[in-house]
Amino acid sequence: MLAAFLVAAGAVWQYTSGSTDEPFQQHLFPWIAWGKGRAAVDVAEVGFLLDPLSCVMVLVVTFVGFLIHVYSVGYMSHDPGFPRFFTYLNLFTFSMLTLVLGNNFLCMFVGWELVGLCSYLLIGYWFTRPSAASAGKKAFVVNRIGDWGFLIGLFLIWATFGTFQFFGEGSTRGVLDDPSTLLKGGGPGLDLGQFFFGTDPGTFGYLNVGLAIPLLLFVGATGKSAQIPLYVWLPDAMEGPTPVSALIHAATMVTAGVYMVARTHSFFELAPESLTVVATIGALTALFAATIGLVQTDIKRVLAYSTVSQLGYMVLGLGSGAFAAGIFHLMTHAFFKALLFLGAGSVIHALSDEQDLRRMGGLRRYLPVTTITFLVAWLAIIGFPGFAGFFSKDLILSRTFERGMEDPWFLVLYGIGLVTVALTAFYMSRLVFLAFFGDYRGASAGETVGTAALAAEHEPVAAADHGGQGTHGARPHEAPWVMTVPLIVLAFFSIVAGWIGVPPLISGFITGAEGHLSWFEQFLEPSLAVHAANAAAAEHGAALDPMIELGLTGASVAMAALGVAVAALMYLARVPDPAALTDALRTPYNWLRNKWYVDELYQAIIAHPGARLASFLAAFDLGVVDGAVNGVARLARGTGSLLRQTQNGYVRTYAVTMLIGAFAVLAYWAFRAV
């Protein structure tokens, strides 16, 4: 992994030090061709692409992946499946690199499917545990639903353009920025006219390919990047080892959908309605997941819903046309979310596999390195000024507000994003206060040390919640250096990574330069240049008053401060008492505790009817289809058995048969004569 990161860094350095923005492509060999001989058309090749967008992705994947690998050496040191674990982990990284470096849709799709396979293998790594095996299967099945939409989108791309290549010869821009150069040697561009299936439009309806393609691609993104309605697999992914959670949630699988939408941004820009759908789904996902995270008690599950919420922010940025802002948050999120999960893993390691926040507390006295680094990640994710999350989240919110100057619906989405800032600050502060502050509550089963009110906040904790290891008689201990060093490195980048995207409002005071785009946005501009269809929105953003931008930043910081203050009052000062508040709000609490009953809803309307249908079809297959085939076979066999009795090999039997036949013939003719 270190070698992979060094090679990636060298390639990125060589590319960025060049004098052209033209993407570098490495054509390896033809893969799929249509037709024969000279008339054959290359559908796809095996090749790789390096441009500003893929530069960001390969550095994030290899660097964060390297740190997670190092951490895993310590975390999984006593696991009997150690070699198998690292085989899966390496395959996961290889798959993600294939996805982000492929120079056409089919190479991307190979990586896309491989990361889905690897998620199944790693989430269900402890396959002897039914919950882990079920979670791995759930991740695989839910992603298949999203992949169906992605595949149909690819079929439409081929039907419309006759190629899967991202770039044509001489093209220096993203997909469809200049549609006429998409095909090698030139060719027709995107036909935004209406295509329809069938001969009766009244029956089948019209299918606007220009809108259908981006929406179908986004269906795939909702699966991989855990957006409504296909987010349900991600919280259950916590059944895998903690390093797996860090890799899936930070650097690899969940970022695949965000990357894919950014890579195909021109499809979305040429159909503005699709951007509205994307932004709406992102904002609702961010808010929805944040509400569930408010009451979760499993430390990893809180972080899981946090990931879903932060992915919603990224998708909100993409839908607002701020594709660079979405990728910027993807990058900063990779550092602080990996740090949060690895820090949670250090806590779990110190507490003998305990994950329940109600059995923690006061860990700052026992785990100083873990505590400090975790607090850095906490400040980053809530958007504390100067930390990585502050710059990227603020950029998304400001770009959403700018889009709202043209389309008022985006002002509503901005308001949702702003409320989610406060919720994020609350549930992350709640996690920090319960785990690292107060008194240690894991001394013995059911015992709390000076925090009786906290124990009453939720249902009683069973002593065997974690395989009998939920009771801690031993003193919590800091993790070994192989686990703490990656935490320190990630903490450093959780602070400094955001500064490459300092908004012009701040950088202008420092350098005196003027402009509307941050340095990071300028770097990604060759890959994510705004299409002419969105030029009006870009001009609106450029005209936004600096004082308004400053006010937007202040509003975001104020909402984060509000969330932290409320959490501190409830979980440090006990004003109001969490137990009393829970009793007073029992119904909404139960709804949030049970995740809005979405899993139960899916079970009731999809899984259970599907299982019953499958059972009926299985019985029909066995009883009717197989029964008919087997019945014909049994009839032929029975008939043959009867006829076989007449062929017994005895001459006297044949003689008697011939005699009976002769008498039958004579009787027939005698009857005719009469």
mmCIF file of N, CA and C in Angstrom, residues 290-342:
data_model
loop_
_atom_site.group_PDB
_atom_site.id
_atom_site.type_symbol
_atom_site.label_atom_id
_atom_site.label_comp_id
_atom_site.label_asym_id
_atom_site.label_seq_id
_atom_site.Cartn_x
_atom_site.Cartn_y
_atom_site.Cartn_z
ATOM 1 N N ALA A 290 -29.123 12.149 10.210
ATOM 2 C CA ALA A 290 -28.718 12.893 11.406
ATOM 3 C C ALA A 290 -29.720 12.702 12.533
ATOM 4 N N THR A 291 -31.018 12.666 12.209
ATOM 5 C CA THR A 291 -32.023 12.474 13.256
ATOM 6 C C THR A 291 -31.878 11.103 13.912
ATOM 7 N N ILE A 292 -31.540 10.086 13.126
ATOM 8 C CA ILE A 292 -31.370 8.746 13.690
ATOM 9 C C ILE A 292 -30.134 8.695 14.584
ATOM 10 N N GLY A 293 -29.078 9.395 14.171
ATOM 11 C CA GLY A 293 -27.847 9.398 14.957
ATOM 12 C C GLY A 293 -27.984 10.032 16.322
ATOM 13 N N LEU A 294 -29.062 10.781 16.555
ATOM 14 C CA LEU A 294 -29.225 11.482 17.828
ATOM 15 C C LEU A 294 -29.342 10.549 19.017
ATOM 16 N N VAL A 295 -29.892 9.341 18.819
ATOM 17 C CA VAL A 295 -30.216 8.484 19.959
ATOM 18 C C VAL A 295 -29.512 7.138 19.920
ATOM 19 N N GLN A 296 -28.627 6.888 18.943
ATOM 20 C CA GLN A 296 -27.937 5.603 18.884
ATOM 21 C C GLN A 296 -26.939 5.482 20.036
ATOM 22 N N THR A 297 -26.782 4.273 20.543
ATOM 23 C CA THR A 297 -25.883 4.051 21.676
ATOM 24 C C THR A 297 -24.644 3.253 21.310
ATOM 25 N N ASP A 298 -24.630 2.611 20.160
ATOM 26 C CA ASP A 298 -23.439 1.908 19.678
ATOM 27 C C ASP A 298 -22.511 2.937 19.031
ATOM 28 N N ILE A 299 -21.269 3.013 19.489
ATOM 29 C CA ILE A 299 -20.355 4.058 19.018
ATOM 30 C C ILE A 299 -20.139 3.977 17.517
ATOM 31 N N LYS A 300 -20.045 2.761 16.966
ATOM 32 C CA LYS A 300 -19.839 2.622 15.528
ATOM 33 C C LYS A 300 -21.106 2.953 14.742
ATOM 34 N N ARG A 301 -22.260 2.673 15.337
ATOM 35 C CA ARG A 301 -23.507 2.963 14.631
ATOM 36 C C ARG A 301 -23.768 4.465 14.559
ATOM 37 N N VAL A 302 -23.383 5.198 15.590
ATOM 38 C CA VAL A 302 -23.475 6.657 15.523
ATOM 39 C C VAL A 302 -22.632 7.170 14.365
ATOM 40 N N LEU A 303 -21.424 6.642 14.242
ATOM 41 C CA LEU A 303 -20.537 7.072 13.165
ATOM 42 C C LEU A 303 -21.067 6.629 11.811
ATOM 43 N N ALA A 304 -21.752 5.485 11.768
ATOM 44 C CA ALA A 304 -22.316 5.015 10.502
ATOM 45 C C ALA A 304 -23.377 5.976 9.990
ATOM 46 N N TYR A 305 -24.288 6.385 10.863
ATOM 47 C CA TYR A 305 -25.320 7.336 10.423
ATOM 48 C C TYR A 305 -24.711 8.707 10.150
ATOM 49 N N SER A 306 -23.615 9.010 10.824
ATOM 50 C CA SER A 306 -22.894 10.232 10.500
ATOM 51 C C SER A 306 -22.363 10.175 9.069
ATOM 52 N N THR A 307 -21.851 9.006 8.668
ATOM 53 C CA THR A 307 -21.358 8.859 7.300
ATOM 54 C C THR A 307 -22.476 9.058 6.289
ATOM 55 N N VAL A 308 -23.630 8.446 6.550
ATOM 56 C CA VAL A 308 -24.771 8.618 5.647
ATOM 57 C C VAL A 308 -25.120 10.094 5.524
ATOM 58 N N SER A 309 -25.124 10.796 6.662
ATOM 59 C CA SER A 309 -25.458 12.219 6.652
ATOM 60 C C SER A 309 -24.429 13.037 5.882
ATOM 61 N N GLN A 310 -23.149 12.756 6.102
ATOM 62 C CA GLN A 310 -22.104 13.503 5.394
ATOM 63 C C GLN A 310 -22.114 13.209 3.903
ATOM 64 N N LEU A 311 -22.438 11.977 3.529
ATOM 65 C CA LEU A 311 -22.597 11.672 2.107
ATOM 66 C C LEU A 311 -23.745 12.476 1.515
ATOM 67 N N GLY A 312 -24.782 12.693 2.326
ATOM 68 C CA GLY A 312 -25.875 13.549 1.869
ATOM 69 C C GLY A 312 -25.403 14.954 1.566
ATOM 70 N N TYR A 313 -24.481 15.472 2.389
ATOM 71 C CA TYR A 313 -23.906 16.785 2.107
ATOM 72 C C TYR A 313 -23.163 16.776 0.769
ATOM 73 N N MET A 314 -22.373 15.734 0.530
ATOM 74 C CA MET A 314 -21.639 15.663 -0.734
ATOM 75 C C MET A 314 -22.603 15.661 -1.910
ATOM 76 N N VAL A 315 -23.662 14.866 -1.811
ATOM 77 C CA VAL A 315 -24.631 14.784 -2.900
ATOM 78 C C VAL A 315 -25.382 16.101 -3.047
ATOM 79 N N LEU A 316 -25.649 16.782 -1.943
ATOM 80 C CA LEU A 316 -26.262 18.116 -2.015
ATOM 81 C C LEU A 316 -25.366 19.065 -2.799
ATOM 82 N N GLY A 317 -24.055 19.011 -2.548
ATOM 83 C CA GLY A 317 -23.132 19.850 -3.303
ATOM 84 C C GLY A 317 -23.151 19.527 -4.788
ATOM 85 N N LEU A 318 -23.163 18.218 -5.111
ATOM 86 C CA LEU A 318 -23.217 17.825 -6.518
ATOM 87 C C LEU A 318 -24.498 18.329 -7.173
ATOM 88 N N GLY A 319 -25.626 18.157 -6.476
ATOM 89 C CA GLY A 319 -26.899 18.575 -7.042
ATOM 90 C C GLY A 319 -27.024 20.076 -7.192
ATOM 91 N N SER A 320 -26.260 20.820 -6.398
ATOM 92 C CA SER A 320 -26.269 22.280 -6.517
ATOM 93 C C SER A 320 -25.374 22.761 -7.643
ATOM 94 N N GLY A 321 -24.786 21.825 -8.374
ATOM 95 C CA GLY A 321 -23.875 22.188 -9.452
ATOM 96 C C GLY A 321 -22.475 22.466 -8.975
ATOM 97 N N ALA A 322 -22.234 22.355 -7.668
ATOM 98 C CA ALA A 322 -20.902 22.592 -7.102
ATOM 99 C C ALA A 322 -20.184 21.252 -6.998
ATOM 100 N N PHE A 323 -19.828 20.694 -8.148
ATOM 101 C CA PHE A 323 -19.226 19.368 -8.166
ATOM 102 C C PHE A 323 -17.883 19.354 -7.444
ATOM 103 N N ALA A 324 -17.114 20.407 -7.589
ATOM 104 C CA ALA A 324 -15.823 20.478 -6.906
ATOM 105 C C ALA A 324 -16.016 20.537 -5.394
ATOM 106 N N ALA A 325 -17.069 21.222 -4.939
ATOM 107 C CA ALA A 325 -17.337 21.292 -3.504
ATOM 108 C C ALA A 325 -17.672 19.912 -2.953
ATOM 109 N N GLY A 326 -18.447 19.124 -3.715
ATOM 110 C CA GLY A 326 -18.754 17.768 -3.277
ATOM 111 C C GLY A 326 -17.513 16.907 -3.176
ATOM 112 N N ILE A 327 -16.619 17.023 -4.163
ATOM 113 C CA ILE A 327 -15.368 16.251 -4.118
ATOM 114 C C ILE A 327 -14.463 16.756 -2.997
ATOM 115 N N PHE A 328 -14.486 18.048 -2.740
ATOM 116 C CA PHE A 328 -13.686 18.616 -1.651
ATOM 117 C C PHE A 328 -14.122 18.027 -0.305
ATOM 118 N N HIS A 329 -15.429 17.943 -0.096
ATOM 119 C CA HIS A 329 -15.918 17.355 1.156
ATOM 120 C C HIS A 329 -15.625 15.860 1.192
ATOM 121 N N LEU A 330 -15.645 15.205 0.047
ATOM 122 C CA LEU A 330 -15.252 13.795 -0.018
ATOM 123 C C LEU A 330 -13.829 13.618 0.494
ATOM 124 N N MET A 331 -12.935 14.504 0.073
ATOM 125 C CA MET A 331 -11.529 14.395 0.470
ATOM 126 C C MET A 331 -11.347 14.668 1.960
ATOM 127 N N THR A 332 -11.893 15.777 2.458
ATOM 128 C CA THR A 332 -11.711 16.095 3.876
ATOM 129 C C THR A 332 -12.407 15.062 4.756
ATOM 130 N N HIS A 333 -13.575 14.607 4.313
ATOM 131 C CA HIS A 333 -14.313 13.598 5.072
ATOM 132 C C HIS A 333 -13.517 12.307 5.189
ATOM 133 N N ALA A 334 -12.761 11.965 4.155
ATOM 134 C CA ALA A 334 -11.964 10.740 4.206
ATOM 135 C C ALA A 334 -11.001 10.767 5.389
ATOM 136 N N PHE A 335 -10.415 11.919 5.666
ATOM 137 C CA PHE A 335 -9.449 12.008 6.766
ATOM 138 C C PHE A 335 -10.137 11.952 8.122
ATOM 139 N N PHE A 336 -11.130 12.810 8.346
ATOM 140 C CA PHE A 336 -11.678 12.839 9.702
ATOM 141 C C PHE A 336 -12.622 11.672 9.978
ATOM 142 N N LYS A 337 -13.255 11.097 8.940
ATOM 143 C CA LYS A 337 -14.107 9.946 9.216
ATOM 144 C C LYS A 337 -13.264 8.690 9.428
ATOM 145 N N ALA A 338 -12.170 8.543 8.684
ATOM 146 C CA ALA A 338 -11.258 7.440 8.972
ATOM 147 C C ALA A 338 -10.712 7.564 10.388
ATOM 148 N N LEU A 339 -10.378 8.777 10.801
ATOM 149 C CA LEU A 339 -9.879 9.012 12.155
ATOM 150 C C LEU A 339 -10.942 8.672 13.195
ATOM 151 N N LEU A 340 -12.194 9.034 12.943
ATOM 152 C CA LEU A 340 -13.262 8.720 13.888
ATOM 153 C C LEU A 340 -13.447 7.215 14.045
ATOM 154 N N PHE A 341 -13.450 6.499 12.938
ATOM 155 C CA PHE A 341 -13.643 5.054 13.031
ATOM 156 C C PHE A 341 -12.441 4.359 13.658
ATOM 157 N N LEU A 342 -11.253 4.769 13.280
ATOM 158 C CA LEU A 342 -10.071 4.153 13.881
ATOM 159 C C LEU A 342 -9.967 4.520 15.357
#
